[in-house]
Coordinates of C-alpha atoms in Angstrom, one line a residue:
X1 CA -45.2 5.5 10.9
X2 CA -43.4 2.1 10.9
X3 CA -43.7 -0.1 14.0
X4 CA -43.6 -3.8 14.5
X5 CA -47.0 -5.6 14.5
X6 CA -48.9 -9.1 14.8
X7 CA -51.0 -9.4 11.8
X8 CA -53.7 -12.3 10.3
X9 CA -53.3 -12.9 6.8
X10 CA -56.0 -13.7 4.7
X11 CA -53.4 -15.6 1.8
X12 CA -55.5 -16.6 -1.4
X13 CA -53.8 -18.4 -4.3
X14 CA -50.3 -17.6 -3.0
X15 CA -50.9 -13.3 -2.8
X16 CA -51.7 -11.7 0.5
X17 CA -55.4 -9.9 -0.1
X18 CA -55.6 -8.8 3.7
X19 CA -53.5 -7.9 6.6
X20 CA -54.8 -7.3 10.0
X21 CA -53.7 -5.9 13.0
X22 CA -53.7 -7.9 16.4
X23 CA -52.8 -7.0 19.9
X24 CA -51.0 -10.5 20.3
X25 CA -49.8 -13.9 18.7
X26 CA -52.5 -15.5 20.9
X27 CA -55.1 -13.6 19.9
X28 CA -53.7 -13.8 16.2
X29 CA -54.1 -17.5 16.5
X30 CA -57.2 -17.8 18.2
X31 CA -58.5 -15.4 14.9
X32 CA -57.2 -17.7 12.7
X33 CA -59.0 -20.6 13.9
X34 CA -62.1 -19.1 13.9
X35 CA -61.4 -17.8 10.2
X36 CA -60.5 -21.3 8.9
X37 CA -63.8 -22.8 9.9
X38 CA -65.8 -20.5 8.2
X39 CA -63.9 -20.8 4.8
X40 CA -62.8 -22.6 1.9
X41 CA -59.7 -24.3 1.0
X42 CA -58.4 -21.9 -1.3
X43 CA -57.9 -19.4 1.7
X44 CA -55.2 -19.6 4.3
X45 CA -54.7 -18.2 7.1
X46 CA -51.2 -16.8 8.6
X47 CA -50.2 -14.8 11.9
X48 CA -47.3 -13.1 11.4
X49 CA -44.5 -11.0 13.4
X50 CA -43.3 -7.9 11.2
X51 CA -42.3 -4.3 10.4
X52 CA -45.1 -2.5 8.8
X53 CA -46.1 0.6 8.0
X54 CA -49.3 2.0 9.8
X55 CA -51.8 4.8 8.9
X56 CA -54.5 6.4 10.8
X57 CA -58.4 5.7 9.9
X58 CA -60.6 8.6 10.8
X59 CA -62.1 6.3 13.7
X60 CA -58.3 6.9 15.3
X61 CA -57.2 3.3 15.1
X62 CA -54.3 2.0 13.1
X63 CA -54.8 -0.4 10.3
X64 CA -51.5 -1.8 7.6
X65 CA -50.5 0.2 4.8
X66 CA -47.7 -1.8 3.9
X67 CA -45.8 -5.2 5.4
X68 CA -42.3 -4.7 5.3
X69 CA -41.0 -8.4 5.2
X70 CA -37.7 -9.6 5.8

């Protein structure tokens, strides 16, 4: 199923290694500022509007297959 999401990115060394769902851009940002204290400098942190394909976890809640970026 493809739907249009707010996700955190965990970006290291330019590639995207996680993409998490969020229930809005505030909370996205709020995430991200707690992330950023508790890391390094080679790991950013990006909210993001976007297309992306979901899948089901056996728990029943979505998580990202796929970003489809424009």
């Amino acid at each position: 199923m493809t739907e249009l999401v707010v996700a955190l990115l965990m970006i290291i060394n330019g590639e995207i290694k996680e993409a998490r769902i969020q229930t809005s851009m505030s909370e996205c940002l709020k995430g991200k500022r707690v992330a950023m204290r508790n890391t390094k400098d080679s790991v950013k942190y990006q909210c993001i509007k976007s297309m992306a394909e979901l899948e089901k976890n056996i728990d029943g809640s979505l998580s990202i297959k796929k970003l489809i970026l424009e």
